[in-house]
Short mmCIF file of C-alpha atoms in Angstrom, two decimals:
data_model
loop_
_atom_site.label_atom_id
_atom_site.label_comp_id
_atom_site.label_asym_id
_atom_site.label_seq_id
_atom_site.Cartn_x
_atom_site.Cartn_y
_atom_site.Cartn_z
CA MET Z 1 -0.10 -0.11 -0.15
CA ARG Z 2 0.96 3.57 -0.68
CA ALA Z 3 -0.30 5.71 2.01
CA ILE Z 4 -0.33 9.11 2.90
CA VAL Z 5 -0.99 10.45 6.66
CA THR Z 6 -1.84 13.60 7.52
CA GLY Z 7 -1.26 14.75 10.98
CA GLY Z 8 1.37 11.89 10.74
CA ALA Z 9 3.30 13.42 13.41
CA GLY Z 10 0.24 14.15 15.91
CA PHE Z 11 -1.21 11.46 18.30
CA ILE Z 12 -3.32 8.84 16.39
CA GLY Z 13 -1.62 9.99 12.94
CA SER Z 14 1.87 8.61 14.28
CA HIS Z 15 0.65 5.81 15.52
CA VAL Z 16 -0.90 4.82 12.16
CA ALA Z 17 2.17 5.62 10.50
CA ASN Z 18 3.86 3.11 12.41
CA GLU Z 19 1.62 0.28 11.80
CA LEU Z 20 1.58 1.22 7.93
CA ILE Z 21 5.52 1.28 8.03
CA ALA Z 22 5.58 -2.07 10.10
CA ALA Z 23 3.18 -3.82 7.66
CA GLY Z 24 5.78 -2.90 4.65
CA ALA Z 25 3.43 0.15 3.22
CA GLN Z 26 5.24 3.07 1.61
CA VAL Z 27 4.26 5.65 3.56
CA LEU Z 28 4.25 10.12 3.21
CA ILE Z 29 3.65 11.96 6.51
CA LEU Z 30 2.14 15.73 5.87
CA ASP Z 31 2.04 17.49 9.08
CA ASN Z 32 2.56 21.47 10.11
CA PHE Z 33 4.21 20.76 13.72
CA LEU Z 34 2.10 22.95 15.23
CA THR Z 35 1.06 20.46 17.29
CA GLY Z 36 2.81 17.22 15.98
CA ARG Z 37 6.27 16.17 17.29
CA ILE Z 38 9.02 15.00 15.09
CA VAL Z 39 10.08 12.55 18.14
CA ASN Z 40 6.93 10.84 17.02
CA VAL Z 41 8.28 10.12 13.67
CA GLN Z 42 11.90 9.50 14.20
CA ASP Z 43 11.56 5.57 13.80
CA VAL Z 44 9.42 5.67 11.01
CA LEU Z 45 11.67 8.34 8.87
CA LEU Z 46 14.47 5.93 9.67
CA ALA Z 47 12.39 3.22 8.34
CA GLY Z 48 11.70 4.79 5.15
CA ALA Z 49 9.01 6.91 5.42
CA GLY Z 50 8.73 10.61 3.99
CA LEU Z 51 8.07 13.98 5.27
CA VAL Z 52 6.61 16.99 3.94
CA GLU Z 53 5.93 20.15 6.05
CA LEU Z 54 2.89 21.76 5.16
CA ASP Z 55 -0.15 23.77 5.89
CA ILE Z 56 -3.33 21.38 4.47
CA GLY Z 57 -5.09 24.94 4.53
CA ASN Z 58 -2.67 25.37 1.40
CA GLN Z 59 -3.96 24.05 -1.73
CA ASP Z 60 -1.46 24.07 -4.04
CA ALA Z 61 1.02 22.54 -1.47
CA VAL Z 62 -1.53 19.76 -0.71
CA GLU Z 63 -1.87 19.12 -4.33
CA ARG Z 64 1.84 19.20 -4.99
CA ALA Z 65 2.44 16.37 -2.12
CA VAL Z 66 -0.32 13.88 -3.37
CA ALA Z 67 0.60 14.49 -7.00
CA SER Z 68 4.56 13.75 -6.32
CA PHE Z 69 3.42 10.64 -3.83
CA ARG Z 70 0.53 9.07 -5.92
CA PRO Z 71 -0.99 7.35 -2.90
CA GLU Z 72 -3.46 4.93 -2.77
CA VAL Z 73 -5.02 5.82 0.49
CA ILE Z 74 -4.87 8.76 2.22
CA PHE Z 75 -5.52 8.53 6.22
CA HIS Z 76 -6.71 12.30 7.25
CA PHE Z 77 -5.72 12.84 10.82
CA ALA Z 78 -4.67 16.45 10.59
CA ALA Z 79 -6.95 18.70 12.59
CA GLN Z 80 -7.40 21.39 15.06
CA VAL Z 81 -8.90 19.20 18.05
CA ASP Z 82 -8.99 21.58 21.10
CA VAL Z 83 -12.74 22.30 22.07
CA ARG Z 84 -11.85 25.11 24.19
CA SER Z 85 -9.39 26.46 21.43
CA SER Z 86 -12.43 26.43 19.19
CA VAL Z 87 -14.65 28.02 21.17
CA LEU Z 88 -12.10 30.60 21.53
CA ALA Z 89 -11.20 31.20 17.81
CA PRO Z 90 -13.55 29.40 15.71
CA ALA Z 91 -11.89 30.66 12.38
CA PHE Z 92 -8.50 29.12 13.69
CA ASP Z 93 -10.43 25.80 14.24
CA ALA Z 94 -12.33 25.83 10.85
CA ARG Z 95 -8.91 26.51 8.61
CA PRO Z 96 -7.84 23.20 9.15
CA ASN Z 97 -10.89 21.15 9.81
CA ILE Z 98 -12.80 22.46 7.24
CA ILE Z 99 -10.65 24.22 4.30
CA GLY Z 100 -7.80 21.74 4.82
CA SER Z 101 -10.29 18.71 4.65
CA ILE Z 102 -11.52 20.20 1.38
CA ASN Z 103 -8.13 20.37 -0.02
CA ILE Z 104 -7.19 16.91 0.91
CA PHE Z 105 -10.55 15.63 -0.85
CA SER Z 106 -10.01 17.78 -3.93
CA ALA Z 107 -6.45 16.34 -4.34
CA ALA Z 108 -7.49 12.55 -3.97
CA ALA Z 109 -10.76 13.18 -6.38
CA LYS Z 110 -8.48 15.06 -8.78
CA LEU Z 111 -5.16 12.25 -8.99
CA GLY Z 112 -7.68 9.22 -8.20
CA VAL Z 113 -7.17 8.32 -4.94
CA ARG Z 114 -9.00 4.99 -4.10
CA ARG Z 115 -9.93 5.74 -0.47
CA VAL Z 116 -9.64 8.75 2.08
CA VAL Z 117 -10.15 7.31 5.71
CA ASN Z 118 -11.62 10.51 7.65
CA ALA Z 119 -10.87 10.87 10.98
CA SER Z 120 -13.99 12.46 12.74
CA THR Z 121 -15.24 13.09 16.17
CA GLY Z 122 -17.89 10.92 18.02
CA GLY Z 123 -16.77 12.67 21.40
CA ALA Z 124 -18.42 16.35 19.96
CA ILE Z 125 -20.59 15.77 16.95
CA TYR Z 126 -23.84 14.42 18.46
CA GLY Z 127 -23.92 17.04 21.27
CA GLU Z 128 -26.09 16.52 23.97
CA ALA Z 129 -27.69 13.49 22.65
CA ALA Z 130 -31.11 12.11 23.47
CA VAL Z 131 -30.04 8.50 22.73
CA ILE Z 132 -27.28 6.65 24.50
CA PRO Z 133 -25.21 5.00 23.70
CA THR Z 134 -25.67 7.38 20.46
CA THR Z 135 -25.87 5.64 16.58
CA GLU Z 136 -24.46 7.31 13.46
CA THR Z 137 -28.08 7.61 12.44
CA ASP Z 138 -28.95 9.80 15.26
CA PRO Z 139 -28.87 13.62 14.83
CA ALA Z 140 -25.65 15.29 14.76
CA GLN Z 141 -26.19 18.53 16.81
CA PRO Z 142 -22.24 19.84 18.04
CA ILE Z 143 -22.62 22.39 20.49
CA ALA Z 144 -18.99 23.86 19.94
CA PRO Z 145 -17.03 24.69 16.79
CA TYR Z 146 -14.98 21.89 16.64
CA GLY Z 147 -17.95 20.10 16.41
CA LEU Z 148 -19.21 21.95 13.62
CA SER Z 149 -16.10 21.98 11.77
CA LYS Z 150 -15.90 18.27 11.60
CA LEU Z 151 -19.53 17.90 10.55
CA ALA Z 152 -18.92 20.32 8.06
CA ALA Z 153 -15.89 18.30 6.50
CA GLU Z 154 -18.04 15.52 6.89
CA THR Z 155 -20.69 16.99 4.86
CA TYR Z 156 -18.00 17.62 2.15
CA ALA Z 157 -17.02 14.01 2.39
CA GLN Z 158 -20.39 13.23 1.04
CA TRP Z 159 -20.57 15.85 -1.45
CA PHE Z 160 -17.09 14.53 -2.83
CA ARG Z 161 -18.59 11.11 -2.90
CA GLN Z 162 -21.68 12.25 -4.87
CA ALA Z 163 -20.23 14.68 -7.30
CA HIS Z 164 -17.07 12.94 -7.96
CA GLY Z 165 -17.06 9.47 -6.69
CA LEU Z 166 -14.67 9.81 -4.26
CA ASP Z 167 -14.76 7.03 -1.70
CA VAL Z 168 -14.42 8.57 1.55
CA VAL Z 169 -15.01 6.80 4.71
CA THR Z 170 -15.37 8.79 7.89
CA LEU Z 171 -14.58 7.18 11.62
CA ARG Z 172 -16.30 9.22 14.27
CA PHE Z 173 -13.81 8.44 17.18
CA GLY Z 174 -14.68 8.52 20.66
CA ASN Z 175 -12.04 9.93 23.32
CA VAL Z 176 -8.79 8.34 22.18
CA TYR Z 177 -6.24 7.94 24.84
CA GLY Z 178 -2.89 6.75 25.03
CA ALA Z 179 1.23 7.25 24.53
CA ARG Z 180 1.94 10.57 22.77
CA GLN Z 181 -1.20 12.25 23.77
CA ASP Z 182 -0.38 15.69 24.83
CA PRO Z 183 -1.75 17.08 27.79
CA ALA Z 184 -1.50 20.65 26.91
CA ARG Z 185 -4.48 19.75 24.28
CA GLY Z 186 -7.28 19.68 26.71
CA ALA Z 187 -7.57 15.79 26.83
CA VAL Z 188 -8.75 15.12 30.64
CA PHE Z 189 -7.04 11.51 30.16
CA ALA Z 190 -3.74 12.64 29.41
CA ARG Z 191 -4.25 15.55 32.26
CA PHE Z 192 -4.92 12.92 34.83
CA CYS Z 193 -1.99 10.85 33.88
CA GLU Z 194 0.20 13.85 34.03
CA GLN Z 195 -1.34 15.18 37.23
CA VAL Z 196 -1.04 11.78 39.09
CA ILE Z 197 2.74 11.08 37.99
CA ARG Z 198 3.62 14.57 39.38
CA ASN Z 199 1.87 14.27 42.77
CA SER Z 200 -0.41 17.34 41.57
CA ALA Z 201 -3.85 17.70 42.42
CA LEU Z 202 -6.44 16.03 39.70
CA GLU Z 203 -8.25 18.72 38.21
CA ILE Z 204 -11.96 17.99 37.31
CA PHE Z 205 -14.15 20.76 35.21
CA GLY Z 206 -17.69 20.62 36.45
CA PRO Z 207 -19.28 18.48 38.88
CA GLY Z 208 -17.27 15.61 37.48
CA ASP Z 209 -20.69 13.58 36.51
CA ALA Z 210 -19.90 14.43 32.67
CA THR Z 211 -19.42 10.92 31.05
CA ARG Z 212 -17.09 10.14 27.91
CA ASP Z 213 -16.03 6.96 26.01
CA TYR Z 214 -12.26 6.18 26.06
CA LEU Z 215 -10.78 4.17 23.59
CA TYR Z 216 -7.46 3.12 23.54
CA VAL Z 217 -5.32 4.24 21.08
CA ALA Z 218 -3.78 0.93 19.43
CA ASP Z 219 -7.85 0.11 19.21
CA ALA Z 220 -8.23 3.20 17.13
CA VAL Z 221 -5.39 2.25 14.72
CA ALA Z 222 -6.79 -1.07 14.29
CA VAL Z 223 -9.84 -0.01 12.95
CA THR Z 224 -8.31 2.74 10.84
CA LEU Z 225 -6.23 0.37 8.97
CA GLU Z 226 -8.89 -2.43 8.51
CA VAL Z 227 -10.86 0.82 7.06
CA GLY Z 228 -7.87 1.64 4.65
CA ARG Z 229 -7.09 -2.32 3.59
CA ARG Z 230 -11.00 -3.31 2.99
CA ALA Z 231 -11.96 -3.20 -0.73
CA ARG Z 232 -15.63 -2.63 -0.04
CA LEU Z 233 -17.81 -1.22 2.68
CA LYS Z 234 -21.42 -1.11 3.56
CA HIS Z 235 -21.10 2.33 5.04
CA SER Z 236 -18.99 5.63 4.59
CA VAL Z 237 -19.54 6.72 8.52
CA TYR Z 238 -18.71 4.32 11.51
CA ASN Z 239 -18.59 5.07 15.07
CA VAL Z 240 -15.39 4.07 16.84
CA SER Z 241 -14.84 3.40 20.62
CA SER Z 242 -15.34 1.09 23.35
CA GLY Z 243 -18.80 1.62 23.92
CA ARG Z 244 -18.66 2.22 27.60
CA GLU Z 245 -19.82 5.45 29.41
CA THR Z 246 -17.33 6.50 32.27
CA SER Z 247 -17.50 9.66 34.25
CA VAL Z 248 -15.19 12.16 34.59
CA ARG Z 249 -14.78 11.23 38.62
CA GLN Z 250 -14.70 7.50 37.59
CA LEU Z 251 -11.70 8.22 35.49
CA ALA Z 252 -10.04 9.97 38.13
CA ARG Z 253 -9.89 7.16 40.60
CA ALA Z 254 -9.06 4.70 38.03
CA VAL Z 255 -5.99 6.60 37.14
CA ALA Z 256 -5.16 7.06 40.61
CA MET Z 257 -5.39 3.10 41.34
CA ALA Z 258 -3.33 2.39 38.45
CA ALA Z 259 -0.73 4.68 39.54
CA GLY Z 260 -0.86 2.58 42.81
CA ARG Z 261 -2.75 5.51 44.53
CA SER Z 262 -5.52 5.34 46.22
CA ALA Z 263 -8.53 7.89 45.79
CA GLU Z 264 -8.49 8.91 49.37
CA ASN Z 265 -4.38 9.97 48.73
CA VAL Z 266 -5.40 11.81 45.66
CA GLU Z 267 -5.95 15.81 45.87
CA ILE Z 268 -9.15 16.51 43.72
CA ARG Z 269 -9.74 19.99 42.68
CA MET Z 270 -12.75 21.35 41.29
CA LEU Z 271 -13.05 23.89 38.80
CA PRO Z 272 -15.87 25.27 36.95
CA ALA Z 273 -17.24 23.65 34.01
CA ARG Z 274 -15.67 24.60 30.46
CA PRO Z 275 -18.14 26.13 27.56
CA GLY Z 276 -18.66 23.70 24.55
CA GLU Z 277 -18.07 20.59 26.72
CA VAL Z 278 -21.09 17.91 26.26
CA SER Z 279 -22.63 16.42 29.70
CA ARG Z 280 -22.79 12.87 28.25
CA ASN Z 281 -21.27 10.75 25.86
CA CYS Z 282 -21.11 7.06 24.63
CA LEU Z 283 -20.94 5.50 21.19
CA ASN Z 284 -22.98 2.63 19.64
CA THR Z 285 -20.50 0.66 17.91
CA SER Z 286 -22.24 -2.11 16.41
CA ARG Z 287 -22.34 -1.22 12.72
CA ALA Z 288 -18.46 -1.47 13.29
CA ARG Z 289 -18.54 -4.47 14.98
CA ASP Z 290 -21.03 -6.33 12.95
CA GLU Z 291 -18.83 -5.40 9.65
CA GLY Z 292 -15.91 -7.09 11.57
CA LEU Z 293 -14.12 -3.55 11.43
CA MET Z 294 -13.81 -3.77 15.22
CA CYS Z 295 -12.77 -6.50 17.72
CA LEU Z 296 -13.19 -6.41 21.56
CA PRO Z 297 -11.75 -2.97 22.83
CA THR Z 298 -8.95 -3.07 25.39
CA ALA Z 299 -10.04 -2.70 29.21
CA LEU Z 300 -9.57 0.90 30.31
CA ASP Z 301 -7.43 -0.27 33.40
CA SER Z 302 -4.96 -1.96 30.96
CA GLY Z 303 -4.97 1.02 28.69
CA ILE Z 304 -4.50 3.10 31.66
CA ARG Z 305 -1.50 1.15 32.68
CA ALA Z 306 0.16 1.33 29.09
CA THR Z 307 -0.22 4.80 29.05
CA LEU Z 308 0.91 5.64 32.18
CA ASP Z 309 4.29 3.38 31.78
CA TRP Z 310 4.71 5.40 28.64
CA MET Z 311 4.36 8.91 30.47
CA ARG Z 312 6.66 7.63 32.93
CA GLU Z 313 9.38 6.68 30.64
CA VAL Z 314 9.00 9.67 28.91
CA TRP Z 315 8.96 12.44 31.75
CA GLU Z 316 10.75 10.41 34.70
#
């Protein structure tokens, strides 16, 4: 397989690039390094992957890179993913998430790419869903610009499918966690892990009863690669997550226990709720499971231990 990974120096994208190289694929990474890190791709670059530093908001640069490499599949992970940043600066969020996605789809359609695997969000796109767990056919009603921009990208993906015959398959991920996730980007899981390692107070925004659907990064990558490999798929949109609802307080306790500390010995600092955050989120993944795209997800406690081990190795 010849594959481009946009955002390939970032959290999930770098893991996708790793697994592609391990499987013998030819890989080109596109990243602007605003949030991606060169350390995430050092191994794959040594193993023969290519790298182009570019802004996917630049249409000409995207077309040149795709035309030069001629990929079979594009795994599109480049995005602005911080809900808080999207609330503060919607235009900053929209440039990569909408304009950048249009540029990727346009280049793929123009140059005959077989499939684009489009990373979207199941954590933000459904908003305050009336049905939990939420299916792909339930209404998308995001409450933050991040979810709005991802919904717009999905809508453009469907337009490119209908107007140009481009096979875009969208994966609506839950809250993915694991090695290489940056606590500074607002992810509660990574922040808790960092705080417990540093013996800091665990900061909870709001009352702590908000729920999320956490998915270990290796599981997200496995589904991504399977979607890239499949010749035919029944649907163009799939929820991808654990299908398990976990509250912020439950997560804090689980991280503390995995780090060898009892919940009673961990200071909890309660802070005001942040705008744009949904109160409850859990995804119905039966569509992906019924088509054999997903296996049994990694247990949360196992994923927490693996993530803490990585963070200790990097930081301690």
